[in-house]
Short mmCIF file of C-alpha atoms in Angstrom, two decimals:
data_model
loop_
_atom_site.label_atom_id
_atom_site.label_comp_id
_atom_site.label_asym_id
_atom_site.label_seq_id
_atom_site.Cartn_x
_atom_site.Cartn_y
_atom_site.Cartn_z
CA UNK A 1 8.06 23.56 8.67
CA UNK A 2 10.16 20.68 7.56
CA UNK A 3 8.18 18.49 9.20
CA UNK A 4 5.02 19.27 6.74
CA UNK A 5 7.95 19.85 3.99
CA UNK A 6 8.75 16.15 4.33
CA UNK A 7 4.98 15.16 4.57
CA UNK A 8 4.34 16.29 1.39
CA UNK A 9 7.51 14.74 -0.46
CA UNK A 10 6.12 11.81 0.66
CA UNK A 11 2.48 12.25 -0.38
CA UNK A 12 3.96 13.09 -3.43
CA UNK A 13 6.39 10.05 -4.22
CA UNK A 14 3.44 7.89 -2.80
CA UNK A 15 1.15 9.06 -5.96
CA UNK A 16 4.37 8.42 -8.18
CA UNK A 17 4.90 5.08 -7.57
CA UNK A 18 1.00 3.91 -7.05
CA UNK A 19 1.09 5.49 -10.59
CA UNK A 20 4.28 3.09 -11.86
CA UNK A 21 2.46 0.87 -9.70
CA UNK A 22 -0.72 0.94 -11.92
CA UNK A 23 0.79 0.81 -15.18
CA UNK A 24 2.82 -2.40 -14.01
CA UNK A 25 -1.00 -3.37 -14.15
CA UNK A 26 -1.76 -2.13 -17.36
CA UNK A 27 1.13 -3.78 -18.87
CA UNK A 28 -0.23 -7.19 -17.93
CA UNK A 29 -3.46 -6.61 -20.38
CA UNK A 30 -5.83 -5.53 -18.23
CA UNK A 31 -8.14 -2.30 -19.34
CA UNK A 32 -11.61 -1.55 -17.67
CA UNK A 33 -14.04 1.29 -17.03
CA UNK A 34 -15.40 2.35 -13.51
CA UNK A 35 -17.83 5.24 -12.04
CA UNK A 36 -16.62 7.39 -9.44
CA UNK A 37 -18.02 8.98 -6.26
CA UNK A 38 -18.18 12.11 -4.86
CA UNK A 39 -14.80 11.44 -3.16
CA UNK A 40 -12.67 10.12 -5.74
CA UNK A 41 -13.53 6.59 -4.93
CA UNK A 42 -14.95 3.58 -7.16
CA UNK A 43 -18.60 3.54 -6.78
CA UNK A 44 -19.59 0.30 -4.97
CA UNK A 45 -21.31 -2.60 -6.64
CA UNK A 46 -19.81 -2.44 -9.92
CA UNK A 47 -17.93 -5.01 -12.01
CA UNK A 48 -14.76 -5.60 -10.77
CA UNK A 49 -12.90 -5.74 -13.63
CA UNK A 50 -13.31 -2.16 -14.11
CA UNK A 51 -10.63 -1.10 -11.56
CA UNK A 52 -7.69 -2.26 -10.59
CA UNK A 53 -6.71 -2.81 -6.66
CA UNK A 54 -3.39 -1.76 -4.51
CA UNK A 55 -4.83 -3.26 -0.85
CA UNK A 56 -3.18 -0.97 1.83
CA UNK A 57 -2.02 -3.30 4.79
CA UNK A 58 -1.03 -0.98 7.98
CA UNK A 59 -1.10 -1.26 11.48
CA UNK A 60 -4.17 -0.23 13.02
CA UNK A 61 -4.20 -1.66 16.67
CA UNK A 62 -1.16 -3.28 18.20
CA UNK A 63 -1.19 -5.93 20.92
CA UNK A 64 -0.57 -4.20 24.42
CA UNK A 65 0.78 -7.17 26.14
CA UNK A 66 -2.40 -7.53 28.14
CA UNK A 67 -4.45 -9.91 25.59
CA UNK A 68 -6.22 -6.95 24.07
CA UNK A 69 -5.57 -4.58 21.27
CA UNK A 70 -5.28 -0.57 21.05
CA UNK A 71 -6.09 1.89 18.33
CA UNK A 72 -2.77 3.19 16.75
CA UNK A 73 -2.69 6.66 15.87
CA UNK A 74 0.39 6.17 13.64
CA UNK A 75 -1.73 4.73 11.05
CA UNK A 76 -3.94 7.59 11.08
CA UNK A 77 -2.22 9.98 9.11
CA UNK A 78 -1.58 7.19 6.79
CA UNK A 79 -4.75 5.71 6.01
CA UNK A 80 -5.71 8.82 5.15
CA UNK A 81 -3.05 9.49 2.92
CA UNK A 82 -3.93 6.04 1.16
CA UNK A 83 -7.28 7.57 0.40
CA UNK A 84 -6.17 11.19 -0.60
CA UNK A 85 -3.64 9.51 -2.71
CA UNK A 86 -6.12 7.09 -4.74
CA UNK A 87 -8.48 9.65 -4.79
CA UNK A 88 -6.17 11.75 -6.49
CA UNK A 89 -5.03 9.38 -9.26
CA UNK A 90 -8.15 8.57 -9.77
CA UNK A 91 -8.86 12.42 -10.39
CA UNK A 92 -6.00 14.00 -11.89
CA UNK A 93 -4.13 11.20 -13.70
CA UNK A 94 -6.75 8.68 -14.56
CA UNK A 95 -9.53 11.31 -15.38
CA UNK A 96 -9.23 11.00 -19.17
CA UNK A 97 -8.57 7.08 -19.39
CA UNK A 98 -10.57 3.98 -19.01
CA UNK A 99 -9.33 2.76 -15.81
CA UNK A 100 -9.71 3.47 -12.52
CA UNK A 101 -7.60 2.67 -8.89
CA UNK A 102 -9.28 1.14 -5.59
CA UNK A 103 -7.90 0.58 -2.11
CA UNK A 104 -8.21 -1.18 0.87
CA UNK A 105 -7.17 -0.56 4.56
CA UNK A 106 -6.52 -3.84 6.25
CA UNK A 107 -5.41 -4.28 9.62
CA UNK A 108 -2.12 -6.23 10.44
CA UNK A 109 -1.59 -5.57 14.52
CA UNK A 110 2.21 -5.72 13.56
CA UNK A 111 1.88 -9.66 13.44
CA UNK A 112 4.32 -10.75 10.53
CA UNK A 113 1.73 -14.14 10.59
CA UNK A 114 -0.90 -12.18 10.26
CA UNK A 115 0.37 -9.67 7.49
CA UNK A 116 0.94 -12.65 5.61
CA UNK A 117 -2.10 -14.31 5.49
CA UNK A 118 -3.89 -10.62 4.56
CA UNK A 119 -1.50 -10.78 1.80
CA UNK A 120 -2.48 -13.73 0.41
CA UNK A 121 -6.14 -13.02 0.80
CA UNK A 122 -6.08 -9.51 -0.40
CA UNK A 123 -4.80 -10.76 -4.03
CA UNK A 124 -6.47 -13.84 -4.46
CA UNK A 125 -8.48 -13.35 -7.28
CA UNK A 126 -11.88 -15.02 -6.29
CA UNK A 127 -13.27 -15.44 -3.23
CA UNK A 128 -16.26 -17.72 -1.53
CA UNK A 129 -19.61 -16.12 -1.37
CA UNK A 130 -22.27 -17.60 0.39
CA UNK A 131 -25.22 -19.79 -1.00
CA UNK A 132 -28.09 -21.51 -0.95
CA UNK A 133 -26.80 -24.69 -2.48
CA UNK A 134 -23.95 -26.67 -1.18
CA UNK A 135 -21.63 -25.42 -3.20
CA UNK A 136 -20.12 -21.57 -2.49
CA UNK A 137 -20.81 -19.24 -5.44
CA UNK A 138 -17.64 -16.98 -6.55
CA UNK A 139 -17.26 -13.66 -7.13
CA UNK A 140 -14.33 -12.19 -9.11
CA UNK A 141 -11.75 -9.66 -7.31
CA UNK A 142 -10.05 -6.44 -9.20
CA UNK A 143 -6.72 -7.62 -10.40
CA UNK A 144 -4.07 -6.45 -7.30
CA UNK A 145 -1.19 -4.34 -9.06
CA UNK A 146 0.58 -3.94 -5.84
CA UNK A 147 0.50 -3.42 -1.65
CA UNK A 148 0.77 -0.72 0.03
CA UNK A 149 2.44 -1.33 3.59
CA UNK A 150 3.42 -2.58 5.96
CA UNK A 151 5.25 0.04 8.43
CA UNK A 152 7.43 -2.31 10.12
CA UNK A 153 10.65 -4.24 8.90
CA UNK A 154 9.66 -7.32 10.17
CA UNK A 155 6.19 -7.44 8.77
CA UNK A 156 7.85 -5.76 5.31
CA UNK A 157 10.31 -9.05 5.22
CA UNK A 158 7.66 -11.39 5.64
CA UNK A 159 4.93 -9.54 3.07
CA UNK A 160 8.12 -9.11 0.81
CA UNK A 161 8.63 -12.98 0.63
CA UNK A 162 4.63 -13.76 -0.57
CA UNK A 163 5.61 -10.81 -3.17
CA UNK A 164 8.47 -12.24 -4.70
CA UNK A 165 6.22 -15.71 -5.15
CA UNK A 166 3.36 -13.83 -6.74
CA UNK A 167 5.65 -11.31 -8.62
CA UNK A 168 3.39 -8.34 -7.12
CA UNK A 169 5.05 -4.72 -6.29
CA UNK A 170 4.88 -3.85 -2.45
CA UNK A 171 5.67 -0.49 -1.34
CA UNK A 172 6.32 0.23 2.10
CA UNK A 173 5.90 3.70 4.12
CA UNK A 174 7.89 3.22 7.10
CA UNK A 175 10.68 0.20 6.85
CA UNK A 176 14.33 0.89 7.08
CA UNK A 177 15.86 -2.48 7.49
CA UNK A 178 18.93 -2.36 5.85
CA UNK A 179 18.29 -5.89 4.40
CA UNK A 180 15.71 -4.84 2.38
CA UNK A 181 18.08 -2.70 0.43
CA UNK A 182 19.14 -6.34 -1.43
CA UNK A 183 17.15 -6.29 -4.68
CA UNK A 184 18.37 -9.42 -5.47
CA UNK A 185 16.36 -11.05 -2.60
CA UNK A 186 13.49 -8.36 -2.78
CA UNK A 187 13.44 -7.22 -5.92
CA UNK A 188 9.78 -6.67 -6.01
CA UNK A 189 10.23 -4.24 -2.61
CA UNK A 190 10.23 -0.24 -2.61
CA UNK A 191 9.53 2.41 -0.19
CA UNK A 192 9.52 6.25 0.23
CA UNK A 193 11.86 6.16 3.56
CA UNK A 194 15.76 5.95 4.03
CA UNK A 195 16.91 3.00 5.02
CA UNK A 196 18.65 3.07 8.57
CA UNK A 197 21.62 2.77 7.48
CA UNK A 198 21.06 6.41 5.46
CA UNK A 199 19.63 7.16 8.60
CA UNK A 200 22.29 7.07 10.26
CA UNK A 201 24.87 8.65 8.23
CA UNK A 202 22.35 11.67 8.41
CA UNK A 203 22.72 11.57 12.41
CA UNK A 204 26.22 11.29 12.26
CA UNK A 205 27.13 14.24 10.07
CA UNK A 206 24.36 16.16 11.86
CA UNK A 207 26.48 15.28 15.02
CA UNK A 208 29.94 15.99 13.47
CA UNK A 209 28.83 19.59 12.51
CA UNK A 210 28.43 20.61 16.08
#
């Protein structure tokens, strides 16, 4: 029971602050239109600037130490929150407005090198399309309001760096470093867990009760 109790606070806080997250968006100037599907989700093909995007970056194979990667189940559960959670917005708190919310899911493998270079990828606004002529055709992106992710402290630290430089909101699910409690050097970082050392106060009166 308090497991699914504590699953659902933090469903809930995650479709609070991808909401604060989206008006941080709308405060820039930004207002569009966009078509939904079936599920909730912007209907593919159309012009992106009629949504806005909050890329999810989560780990979904690790490294086993053998040269090859395996499928984490961890990030299960929380890609499909992602989705619930946009679809949701997109339903219940966007359905009378002109604007719209879109994710993706990219895969980090835990690599802090790797997280960053998704970063900067997911919110560059234009990216290369292939031609026929010798010179790449672009393609405009949906404005990035904010990232979702990652789950570990490491990879949070170095995503949390890129974020301060780009002066982007980054939410994180699952990192309790107690270093990234200093707004001062992350003040664009938030996330729905306890840090550890909250954590650990918790254990310790836990303990001191019995």
């Amino acid at each position: 029971h308090y497991f699914i109790q504590s699953n659902l606070r933090l469903l809930r806080m995650k479709c609070l602050l991808l909401y604060i997250v989206l008006l941080m968006g709308l405060m820039r100037g930004v207002s569009c239109t966009c078509k939904l599907d079936k599920w909730g989700q912007p209907v593919p093909g159309q012009d992106p600037a009629k949504m806005f995007s909050v890329p999810a970056i989560m780990p979904i194979h690790t490294p086993n130490g053998k040269g090859n990667n395996i499928f984490y189940s961890g990030s299960a559960q929380g890609a499909e929150a992602v989705l619930y959670t946009v679809s949701y917005i997109n339903r219940n708190l966007l359905n009378n407005t002109d604007f719209c919310l879109q994710t993706h899911i990219v895969d980090n493998q835990m690599l802090a090198k790797l997280t960053v270079s998704l970063g900067m990828k997911q919110v560059g606004r234009l990216t290369s399309v292939p031609t026929l002529g010798s010179c790449p055709a672009t393609e405009r992106k949906p404005p990035v309001v904010g990232i979702l992710g990652p789950a570990t402290s490491d990879n949070a630290i170095a995503l949390a760096n890129l974020c301060n430089v780009l002066k982007i909101p980054q939410i994180s699910y699952a990192a309790t470093s107690l270093d990234l409690d200093d707004t001062a050097a992350y003040p664009y970082f938030l996330r729905t867990v306890p840090s550890d050392q909250i954590q650990a106060r918790a254990i310790l009166e836990i303990i001191s009760q019995r």
